Structure formats: C-alpha cells, structure tokens
Short mmCIF file of C-alpha atoms in Angstrom, two decimals:
data_model
loop_
_atom_site.label_atom_id
_atom_site.label_comp_id
_atom_site.label_asym_id
_atom_site.label_seq_id
_atom_site.Cartn_x
_atom_site.Cartn_y
_atom_site.Cartn_z
CA UNK A 1 19.59 -59.81 16.84
CA UNK A 2 18.55 -56.65 15.01
CA UNK A 3 17.98 -52.98 15.80
CA UNK A 4 14.22 -53.51 15.92
CA UNK A 5 14.64 -55.76 18.98
CA UNK A 6 15.40 -52.59 20.95
CA UNK A 7 12.33 -50.62 19.89
CA UNK A 8 9.28 -52.85 20.32
CA UNK A 9 6.38 -52.26 22.75
CA UNK A 10 7.47 -55.31 24.74
CA UNK A 11 11.02 -53.92 24.99
CA UNK A 12 9.78 -50.56 26.25
CA UNK A 13 7.70 -52.31 28.92
CA UNK A 14 10.47 -54.71 29.98
CA UNK A 15 13.86 -54.61 28.21
CA UNK A 16 15.57 -57.15 30.44
CA UNK A 17 14.67 -60.35 28.52
CA UNK A 18 16.22 -58.76 25.40
CA UNK A 19 19.30 -57.81 27.41
CA UNK A 20 19.64 -61.35 28.76
CA UNK A 21 19.54 -62.71 25.22
CA UNK A 22 22.12 -60.12 24.14
CA UNK A 23 24.58 -61.17 26.85
CA UNK A 24 24.13 -64.84 26.00
CA UNK A 25 24.93 -64.24 22.32
CA UNK A 26 28.40 -62.89 23.11
CA UNK A 27 30.46 -59.85 24.04
CA UNK A 28 29.70 -58.23 20.67
CA UNK A 29 26.53 -58.97 18.69
CA UNK A 30 26.05 -57.58 15.14
CA UNK A 31 22.82 -55.63 14.64
CA UNK A 32 23.39 -54.38 11.09
CA UNK A 33 26.44 -53.67 8.91
CA UNK A 34 28.79 -51.43 10.90
CA UNK A 35 26.75 -51.51 14.12
CA UNK A 36 27.27 -53.92 17.02
CA UNK A 37 25.80 -54.20 20.51
CA UNK A 38 27.26 -55.26 23.84
CA UNK A 39 25.77 -56.04 27.24
CA UNK A 40 28.98 -57.25 28.87
CA UNK A 41 30.24 -55.33 31.91
CA UNK A 42 33.89 -56.30 31.45
CA UNK A 43 33.87 -55.44 27.74
CA UNK A 44 32.07 -52.14 28.31
CA UNK A 45 34.42 -51.01 31.06
CA UNK A 46 37.45 -51.65 28.85
CA UNK A 47 35.81 -50.01 25.84
CA UNK A 48 34.84 -46.83 27.72
CA UNK A 49 38.44 -46.38 28.90
CA UNK A 50 40.10 -47.20 25.56
CA UNK A 51 41.14 -44.01 23.72
CA UNK A 52 40.71 -45.73 20.36
CA UNK A 53 36.96 -45.53 20.92
CA UNK A 54 35.23 -42.16 20.92
CA UNK A 55 32.49 -40.15 19.28
CA UNK A 56 31.80 -39.87 15.54
CA UNK A 57 28.16 -38.93 15.72
CA UNK A 58 27.62 -37.65 12.19
CA UNK A 59 29.15 -40.82 10.75
CA UNK A 60 26.53 -42.77 12.69
CA UNK A 61 23.76 -40.45 11.45
CA UNK A 62 25.03 -40.92 7.89
CA UNK A 63 24.98 -44.69 8.34
CA UNK A 64 21.43 -44.72 9.73
CA UNK A 65 19.71 -41.89 7.82
CA UNK A 66 21.89 -40.90 4.86
CA UNK A 67 24.34 -38.05 4.26
CA UNK A 68 21.70 -35.39 3.59
CA UNK A 69 20.21 -35.76 7.09
CA UNK A 70 23.56 -34.96 8.73
CA UNK A 71 22.85 -31.30 7.93
CA UNK A 72 19.65 -31.24 10.00
CA UNK A 73 19.57 -28.83 12.95
CA UNK A 74 18.93 -31.52 15.55
CA UNK A 75 21.81 -33.74 14.45
CA UNK A 76 24.14 -30.74 14.09
CA UNK A 77 23.39 -29.54 17.63
CA UNK A 78 24.19 -32.97 19.08
CA UNK A 79 27.35 -33.14 16.96
CA UNK A 80 28.67 -29.79 18.26
CA UNK A 81 27.93 -30.54 21.92
CA UNK A 82 30.36 -31.74 24.57
CA UNK A 83 28.69 -35.17 24.43
CA UNK A 84 30.14 -35.80 20.99
CA UNK A 85 33.57 -34.22 21.29
CA UNK A 86 36.82 -36.17 21.51
CA UNK A 87 40.04 -35.06 23.24
CA UNK A 88 41.56 -32.52 23.27
CA UNK A 89 38.41 -30.47 22.51
CA UNK A 90 36.35 -32.61 24.89
CA UNK A 91 38.93 -32.25 27.67
CA UNK A 92 38.83 -28.45 27.38
CA UNK A 93 35.04 -28.16 27.24
CA UNK A 94 34.50 -30.65 30.08
CA UNK A 95 36.97 -28.68 32.20
CA UNK A 96 34.90 -25.54 31.70
CA UNK A 97 31.66 -27.32 32.58
CA UNK A 98 33.20 -28.85 35.69
CA UNK A 99 33.71 -25.34 37.09
CA UNK A 100 29.94 -25.48 37.66
CA UNK A 101 29.46 -29.20 38.28
CA UNK A 102 32.35 -29.84 40.70
CA UNK A 103 31.93 -31.13 44.26
CA UNK A 104 32.41 -27.73 45.92
CA UNK A 105 29.81 -25.96 43.77
CA UNK A 106 27.28 -28.78 44.16
CA UNK A 107 27.78 -28.77 47.94
CA UNK A 108 27.05 -25.04 47.97
CA UNK A 109 24.00 -25.63 45.76
CA UNK A 110 22.36 -28.18 48.06
CA UNK A 111 20.46 -25.48 49.96
CA UNK A 112 18.87 -24.34 46.67
CA UNK A 113 17.93 -27.93 45.88
CA UNK A 114 16.43 -28.43 49.32
CA UNK A 115 14.40 -25.23 49.13
CA UNK A 116 13.10 -26.14 45.67
CA UNK A 117 12.16 -29.63 46.83
CA UNK A 118 10.32 -28.36 49.92
CA UNK A 119 8.42 -25.84 47.79
CA UNK A 120 7.31 -28.56 45.38
CA UNK A 121 6.05 -30.79 48.19
CA UNK A 122 4.25 -27.79 49.74
CA UNK A 123 2.37 -27.35 46.46
CA UNK A 124 0.64 -30.75 46.63
CA UNK A 125 0.91 -32.23 50.13
CA UNK A 126 -2.53 -31.00 51.25
CA UNK A 127 -4.23 -32.53 48.19
CA UNK A 128 -3.66 -36.13 49.27
CA UNK A 129 -2.59 -37.30 45.82
CA UNK A 130 -0.29 -36.26 42.99
CA UNK A 131 1.32 -37.29 39.74
CA UNK A 132 4.91 -37.41 40.96
CA UNK A 133 6.34 -37.18 37.46
CA UNK A 134 4.46 -34.03 36.48
CA UNK A 135 4.53 -32.16 39.78
CA UNK A 136 7.76 -33.35 41.43
CA UNK A 137 10.28 -35.29 39.34
CA UNK A 138 9.85 -32.98 36.32
CA UNK A 139 10.13 -29.48 37.88
CA UNK A 140 12.89 -30.32 40.39
CA UNK A 141 15.84 -30.93 38.02
CA UNK A 142 14.63 -28.36 35.48
CA UNK A 143 14.54 -25.65 38.13
CA UNK A 144 17.97 -26.72 39.37
CA UNK A 145 19.64 -26.66 35.95
CA UNK A 146 18.01 -23.31 35.14
CA UNK A 147 19.55 -21.78 38.28
CA UNK A 148 22.98 -23.13 37.34
CA UNK A 149 22.60 -21.76 33.81
CA UNK A 150 21.78 -18.32 35.19
CA UNK A 151 18.19 -18.16 33.92
CA UNK A 152 15.75 -15.76 35.57
CA UNK A 153 12.26 -16.66 36.84
CA UNK A 154 10.52 -15.83 33.55
CA UNK A 155 13.00 -17.90 31.53
CA UNK A 156 12.73 -20.79 33.99
CA UNK A 157 8.93 -20.68 33.81
CA UNK A 158 9.14 -20.83 30.01
CA UNK A 159 11.24 -24.01 30.14
CA UNK A 160 9.02 -25.53 32.84
CA UNK A 161 5.89 -24.97 30.75
CA UNK A 162 7.24 -25.38 27.21
CA UNK A 163 10.40 -27.42 27.68
CA UNK A 164 8.88 -30.91 27.60
CA UNK A 165 7.15 -30.22 24.29
CA UNK A 166 10.57 -29.38 22.83
CA UNK A 167 12.78 -31.93 24.56
CA UNK A 168 10.77 -35.09 23.93
CA UNK A 169 10.86 -34.71 20.10
CA UNK A 170 14.58 -33.94 20.36
CA UNK A 171 15.21 -37.15 22.32
CA UNK A 172 14.21 -39.10 19.23
CA UNK A 173 17.45 -38.15 17.50
CA UNK A 174 19.42 -39.57 20.44
CA UNK A 175 17.52 -42.86 20.31
CA UNK A 176 18.60 -45.97 18.42
CA UNK A 177 15.06 -46.78 17.29
CA UNK A 178 14.00 -46.05 13.74
CA UNK A 179 12.87 -42.47 13.30
CA UNK A 180 10.50 -41.16 10.64
CA UNK A 181 11.04 -38.05 8.55
CA UNK A 182 8.17 -36.38 10.41
CA UNK A 183 9.90 -37.12 13.72
CA UNK A 184 13.18 -35.71 12.42
CA UNK A 185 11.41 -32.54 11.31
CA UNK A 186 9.74 -32.25 14.73
CA UNK A 187 13.16 -32.63 16.36
CA UNK A 188 14.57 -29.96 14.03
CA UNK A 189 11.78 -27.54 14.95
CA UNK A 190 12.27 -28.19 18.66
CA UNK A 191 16.03 -27.73 18.30
CA UNK A 192 15.65 -24.41 16.50
CA UNK A 193 13.26 -23.11 19.18
CA UNK A 194 15.60 -24.00 22.03
CA UNK A 195 18.63 -22.77 20.09
CA UNK A 196 16.95 -19.38 19.65
CA UNK A 197 16.01 -19.27 23.34
CA UNK A 198 19.55 -19.99 24.54
CA UNK A 199 21.08 -17.66 21.93
CA UNK A 200 18.98 -14.78 23.28
CA UNK A 201 20.14 -15.59 26.81
CA UNK A 202 23.75 -15.79 25.68
CA UNK A 203 23.53 -12.30 24.18
CA UNK A 204 22.07 -10.89 27.41
CA UNK A 205 24.83 -12.40 29.53
CA UNK A 206 27.52 -11.22 27.14
CA UNK A 207 26.53 -7.66 28.11
CA UNK A 208 26.47 -8.48 31.83
CA UNK A 209 28.08 -11.84 32.72
CA UNK A 210 27.39 -13.44 36.10
CA UNK A 211 28.50 -16.39 38.20
CA UNK A 212 26.78 -19.04 36.10
CA UNK A 213 27.58 -21.70 33.53
CA UNK A 214 26.74 -19.67 30.42
CA UNK A 215 28.93 -16.79 31.61
CA UNK A 216 31.77 -19.23 32.29
CA UNK A 217 31.61 -20.45 28.70
CA UNK A 218 31.31 -16.91 27.33
CA UNK A 219 34.42 -15.64 29.10
CA UNK A 220 36.60 -18.73 28.64
CA UNK A 221 39.69 -18.27 26.51
CA UNK A 222 42.49 -20.61 25.44
CA UNK A 223 45.49 -19.52 23.37
CA UNK A 224 43.66 -16.32 22.53
CA UNK A 225 40.64 -18.22 21.17
CA UNK A 226 37.11 -18.12 22.55
CA UNK A 227 34.28 -20.55 21.97
CA UNK A 228 31.90 -19.67 19.14
CA UNK A 229 28.27 -18.90 19.90
CA UNK A 230 27.30 -22.13 18.13
CA UNK A 231 29.63 -24.19 20.35
CA UNK A 232 28.33 -22.54 23.51
CA UNK A 233 24.66 -22.90 22.58
CA UNK A 234 25.10 -26.56 21.61
CA UNK A 235 26.69 -27.39 24.96
CA UNK A 236 24.10 -25.36 26.91
CA UNK A 237 21.36 -27.15 24.97
CA UNK A 238 22.71 -30.61 25.75
CA UNK A 239 23.48 -29.66 29.36
CA UNK A 240 19.85 -28.61 29.77
CA UNK A 241 18.49 -31.80 28.19
CA UNK A 242 20.89 -34.20 29.91
CA UNK A 243 20.73 -32.19 33.13
CA UNK A 244 17.07 -32.89 33.71
CA UNK A 245 15.69 -35.67 31.50
CA UNK A 246 17.61 -38.55 33.07
CA UNK A 247 16.98 -37.27 36.60
CA UNK A 248 13.23 -36.91 36.01
CA UNK A 249 13.07 -40.55 35.04
CA UNK A 250 15.48 -41.73 37.72
CA UNK A 251 13.36 -40.27 40.53
CA UNK A 252 10.40 -42.26 39.23
CA UNK A 253 12.46 -45.40 38.54
CA UNK A 254 13.83 -45.44 42.10
CA UNK A 255 10.36 -45.14 43.60
CA UNK A 256 8.96 -47.83 41.29
CA UNK A 257 11.85 -50.16 42.15
CA UNK A 258 11.38 -49.65 45.89
CA UNK A 259 7.60 -50.00 45.90
CA UNK A 260 7.85 -53.18 43.83
CA UNK A 261 10.23 -54.52 46.48
CA UNK A 262 8.47 -53.75 49.78
CA UNK A 263 11.21 -55.27 51.94
CA UNK A 264 13.74 -52.85 50.46
CA UNK A 265 11.30 -49.95 50.75
CA UNK A 266 10.85 -50.67 54.44
CA UNK A 267 14.61 -50.67 55.01
CA UNK A 268 14.84 -47.16 53.56
CA UNK A 269 11.79 -45.90 55.42
CA UNK A 270 13.23 -47.11 58.72
CA UNK A 271 16.78 -45.88 58.06
CA UNK A 272 17.29 -42.83 55.85
CA UNK A 273 21.07 -43.31 56.02
CA UNK A 274 20.48 -46.09 53.48
CA UNK A 275 19.32 -43.59 50.86
CA UNK A 276 22.79 -43.11 49.25
CA UNK A 277 23.42 -46.87 48.77
CA UNK A 278 19.78 -47.22 47.70
CA UNK A 279 20.37 -44.66 44.93
CA UNK A 280 23.51 -46.48 43.81
CA UNK A 281 21.69 -49.81 43.68
CA UNK A 282 18.70 -48.36 41.80
CA UNK A 283 21.05 -46.76 39.28
CA UNK A 284 22.32 -50.27 38.65
CA UNK A 285 18.95 -51.98 38.76
CA UNK A 286 16.79 -49.58 36.72
CA UNK A 287 18.97 -46.83 35.28
CA UNK A 288 17.23 -44.10 33.30
CA UNK A 289 19.99 -43.91 30.66
CA UNK A 290 19.76 -47.39 29.16
CA UNK A 291 21.89 -47.06 26.04
CA UNK A 292 24.94 -45.11 24.92
CA UNK A 293 27.43 -45.68 22.10
CA UNK A 294 31.04 -45.44 21.01
CA UNK A 295 32.62 -45.30 17.57
CA UNK A 296 35.91 -46.73 16.35
CA UNK A 297 38.32 -43.85 15.76
CA UNK A 298 40.70 -46.12 13.82
CA UNK A 299 40.92 -49.62 12.39
CA UNK A 300 41.67 -51.97 15.27
CA UNK A 301 41.51 -55.37 16.90
CA UNK A 302 39.44 -55.33 20.08
CA UNK A 303 38.46 -58.37 22.13
CA UNK A 304 39.45 -60.62 19.24
CA UNK A 305 37.27 -58.83 16.65
CA UNK A 306 38.41 -56.59 13.80
CA UNK A 307 36.68 -53.21 13.71
CA UNK A 308 36.95 -50.64 10.96
CA UNK A 309 37.12 -46.92 11.62
CA UNK A 310 33.61 -45.52 12.00
CA UNK A 311 31.95 -48.71 13.20
CA UNK A 312 29.58 -48.24 16.12
CA UNK A 313 29.11 -50.13 19.38
CA UNK A 314 25.68 -49.77 20.99
CA UNK A 315 26.37 -50.12 24.72
CA UNK A 316 23.31 -51.41 26.56
CA UNK A 317 23.90 -50.08 30.06
CA UNK A 318 20.72 -51.72 31.28
CA UNK A 319 22.24 -55.08 30.33
CA UNK A 320 25.74 -54.20 31.53
CA UNK A 321 24.49 -53.31 35.00
CA UNK A 322 22.75 -56.67 35.33
CA UNK A 323 25.61 -58.79 34.02
CA UNK A 324 25.78 -61.95 36.19
CA UNK A 325 29.50 -62.15 35.44
CA UNK A 326 29.88 -58.97 37.49
CA UNK A 327 26.97 -58.83 39.93
CA UNK A 328 25.67 -61.42 42.38
CA UNK A 329 21.97 -62.14 41.77
CA UNK A 330 21.75 -59.13 39.42
CA UNK A 331 17.99 -59.19 38.87
CA UNK A 332 17.32 -58.60 42.58
CA UNK A 333 17.17 -55.15 44.13
CA UNK A 334 19.47 -55.21 47.18
CA UNK A 335 20.04 -51.71 48.55
CA UNK A 336 22.68 -52.97 51.00
CA UNK A 337 24.61 -54.64 48.19
CA UNK A 338 28.31 -54.73 49.10
CA UNK A 339 29.73 -57.41 46.83
CA UNK A 340 32.73 -56.47 44.66
CA UNK A 341 30.35 -55.82 41.80
CA UNK A 342 28.40 -53.07 43.53
CA UNK A 343 30.06 -50.42 41.32
CA UNK A 344 27.85 -49.89 38.29
CA UNK A 345 28.35 -48.02 35.02
CA UNK A 346 25.17 -45.93 35.06
CA UNK A 347 27.26 -42.75 34.80
CA UNK A 348 29.75 -44.30 32.39
CA UNK A 349 33.53 -44.41 32.76
CA UNK A 350 36.62 -42.86 31.24
CA UNK A 351 36.78 -39.47 29.53
CA UNK A 352 33.02 -39.25 29.01
CA UNK A 353 32.06 -40.06 32.61
CA UNK A 354 28.87 -38.10 33.29
CA UNK A 355 29.61 -34.43 33.98
CA UNK A 356 26.42 -34.07 36.02
CA UNK A 357 26.81 -37.19 38.17
CA UNK A 358 27.32 -35.25 41.43
CA UNK A 359 24.38 -32.94 40.71
CA UNK A 360 22.09 -35.84 39.79
CA UNK A 361 23.06 -37.79 42.91
CA UNK A 362 22.42 -34.75 45.12
CA UNK A 363 19.01 -34.18 43.49
CA UNK A 364 18.02 -37.82 43.95
CA UNK A 365 19.15 -37.92 47.58
CA UNK A 366 17.34 -34.71 48.54
CA UNK A 367 14.20 -35.78 46.64
CA UNK A 368 13.99 -39.13 48.43
CA UNK A 369 14.83 -37.78 51.89
CA UNK A 370 12.21 -35.07 51.55
CA UNK A 371 9.46 -37.38 50.29
CA UNK A 372 10.05 -40.03 52.96
CA UNK A 373 10.26 -37.39 55.71
CA UNK A 374 7.23 -35.35 54.73
CA UNK A 375 4.94 -38.07 53.34
CA UNK A 376 5.90 -41.23 55.25
CA UNK A 377 2.63 -42.99 54.38
CA UNK A 378 2.86 -42.34 50.63
CA UNK A 379 1.78 -45.17 48.35
CA UNK A 380 1.93 -45.54 44.56
CA UNK A 381 -1.45 -46.19 42.98
CA UNK A 382 -0.67 -47.06 39.35
CA UNK A 383 2.14 -49.61 39.77
CA UNK A 384 0.10 -52.17 37.85
CA UNK A 385 -0.70 -49.77 35.02
CA UNK A 386 2.56 -47.98 34.24
CA UNK A 387 3.01 -46.46 30.78
CA UNK A 388 6.69 -46.63 29.91
CA UNK A 389 8.20 -44.10 27.52
CA UNK A 390 8.52 -45.36 23.95
CA UNK A 391 12.25 -44.71 23.90
CA UNK A 392 15.12 -47.17 23.76
CA UNK A 393 17.84 -44.93 25.16
CA UNK A 394 15.91 -43.47 28.09
CA UNK A 395 13.77 -45.53 30.49
CA UNK A 396 11.00 -43.86 32.44
CA UNK A 397 7.24 -43.61 32.85
CA UNK A 398 4.69 -41.10 31.60
CA UNK A 399 3.01 -40.75 34.99
CA UNK A 400 3.53 -41.99 38.55
CA UNK A 401 0.44 -41.56 40.68
CA UNK A 402 0.81 -41.33 44.46
CA UNK A 403 -1.65 -40.93 47.33
CA UNK A 404 -1.51 -40.70 51.14
#
C-alpha cells in the first residue's frame, strides 16, 4: 500500500474497502520510508497507551514536506497546540483545558446547548426543507465552542460567517494526503487570520478576565511560570477547530447512517432512550475523525517490529472501529450492540483521549433528540447524491438536504 491509497476520489466516497485491505495486510503496513499504517484494534489500543509513542509533529512535516516548511505558520500552530504536546507539558495543558471540558461544566452547559439547538430549528422548521449541514450541524458546535471560549455575539458571528473559509484550508495541514504549495500557503494565510483574531481576544480578556477557557489559560501559573501568548493562542486555535469540525460532520454522519438503515432509524424514532447507544454505535460505524497518528519517541521493538525514533504510525480509526477481530459483524449498524467489542476508539485512548468527548457527546445527543422530537417526519433527500469531503483525516459531507 501507499499514501495515495488514502487520498483518491474512491477513498473519499467509501474508504472501507481500503481499510479492509489494510487489515488483511497485517498489523503494520509500510506506506513509505519511516511511515506505517495500522487498522488493527488490538494494536492501536496498545499503541495509544504506550508512553514510548507520542507526538513529534514537526519531524513528520520535515519527512513529508522538507525542513523549510516546518517554519510555516500553519505547521507551527499545530506544533505548539495541546494536540502535539507530550507529557509533562501535555498533562499540564490538558488539565487546564479540562477545567472547562469536565463533566460538571458540560452538565451545566446543556441548557445553553438546548437553547441554541431549539433556536436553530426555529429558524428553518416552517420552510419545509433545509441543508442540515449549513443551517444546523455547522452553527451548533461553533456557537457552543464560542460560548465556552468567552466570545461575544459579534465575535461569534464573525466565526460563523468567516470561520469555514479559514478552517477548511487549515485542515489540509492535518491531512495525510499530498498537499500542494498553494494549499500550504492558503493554510498559512488562514492560520494567520485566526491567530490575529484570537490574539486580539486574548488581549481583551487579559484586561478583564472572565469565567471562560481563554481566561483560565491566561491566569494559569505553575512554578511561577505562565503560558506564553503563542502557547495560549495555539491551543485556543486547535480547540476551536477540533471543537466544531468533527461534531459538524458527526451530526451528518449519524443521520446518514440511520437513514441508510431504516430498521435502526425506526428503533430510535420509537424510543429516544436509544439515542446514547445510537451515538456510540455511529461513532464506531462512521466516525468523523478517520485518521490520527503517533510517532516513536525512541528506538524500540513493538509488536515484533523494530521502529526508529521519529518513525510515524498512521492510525486508521475508521478501520480500527470495524476490525472483525474486535467487533461482531462490524460492517452492520446495530444501535443496540452489546457485545464485548461495543467500546470503540473514536475518541482515542490513553493520554491523548479526546478532551472534548463529553461536549461532543452532549451536542450530538441534544441535536438528535431535538430533531426527532420537533421534525418526526423528516426525510433526507440527497442520500443517493452525497458529496463527501476530499479529506482523508476527516469524513463528512458537503451538504445534507432534508425535507418534511
């Protein structure tokens, strides 16, 4: 196999045949010198919990694009963010972020989520049709993350109207597909614009901090040291991107999965208490974050293979979560799945387990409950003509048309 197998039009439309081939070729499959891929659940779970594997993002950028590109704004922002830190720096930063993303705060925030969701449905319910991506799945998580960041209405409106134009080019630098110099420059421009936006907000809150995530990072101190503005902005940036992009696509992916499996859709419609297990199963079946990676922090033997420091493992979560060695009948959507393999790795495992998992789950649950309650006769009208995003790492659709 080669890297290009994960960035073809056929892969974007349906990655699962490629994933099946990956699993059949072994626990680790070489893609190019220094880069391997895995689709094995057992291997991935061990790897994610092994402290010898971590993040060396700039080494990966160097390997793929050359040393000079490691200085680019987009790559530098990713490098400085919590996503790419290793302990103990990662432990400290994640602890700060969890002051906002913990169970108690998310429980308190559910009323905000519900009000936002009801308002969005109010905006289109009388029209009889809607693009659910543009008018529901997109604004819901963006509005939520903006509230948690402490942004005001004007700032939130800016990100709602301009954010997509900035985030989508930036996502290219997180993808494993080949990226052109023009795409890198577009990502750099988008990064600089968002960096400037969040830097301005940081300076405002420094004068008058509040009960929000940015203020938490601004006032944090350890051993007399505070985070630099660059560190704070990088983590705010990634929190914003990760805090909405995967949820946007997951809302759509859940609905697509259910409407393509009418028997499962009917179960949920008849019994809304099945929504939580439905979300869990759809995260396994059609997760929005399809690919992540880990890097060898030292020379080692792992699963019978010798790895050198800096080598990269591309972890195909879409393959991992359909591994027949773990899941019974993995290519079927079964929202009442209760076999021992019902636990999936959509949110990862180990030190880098998704910080926003509780927020994302709450958003998905409230979104589905509200849609099924308020528009019980909703149908999807473009299921046979879906345009999937041309991204390897993130799986989602451009539009999802609904009518009632």
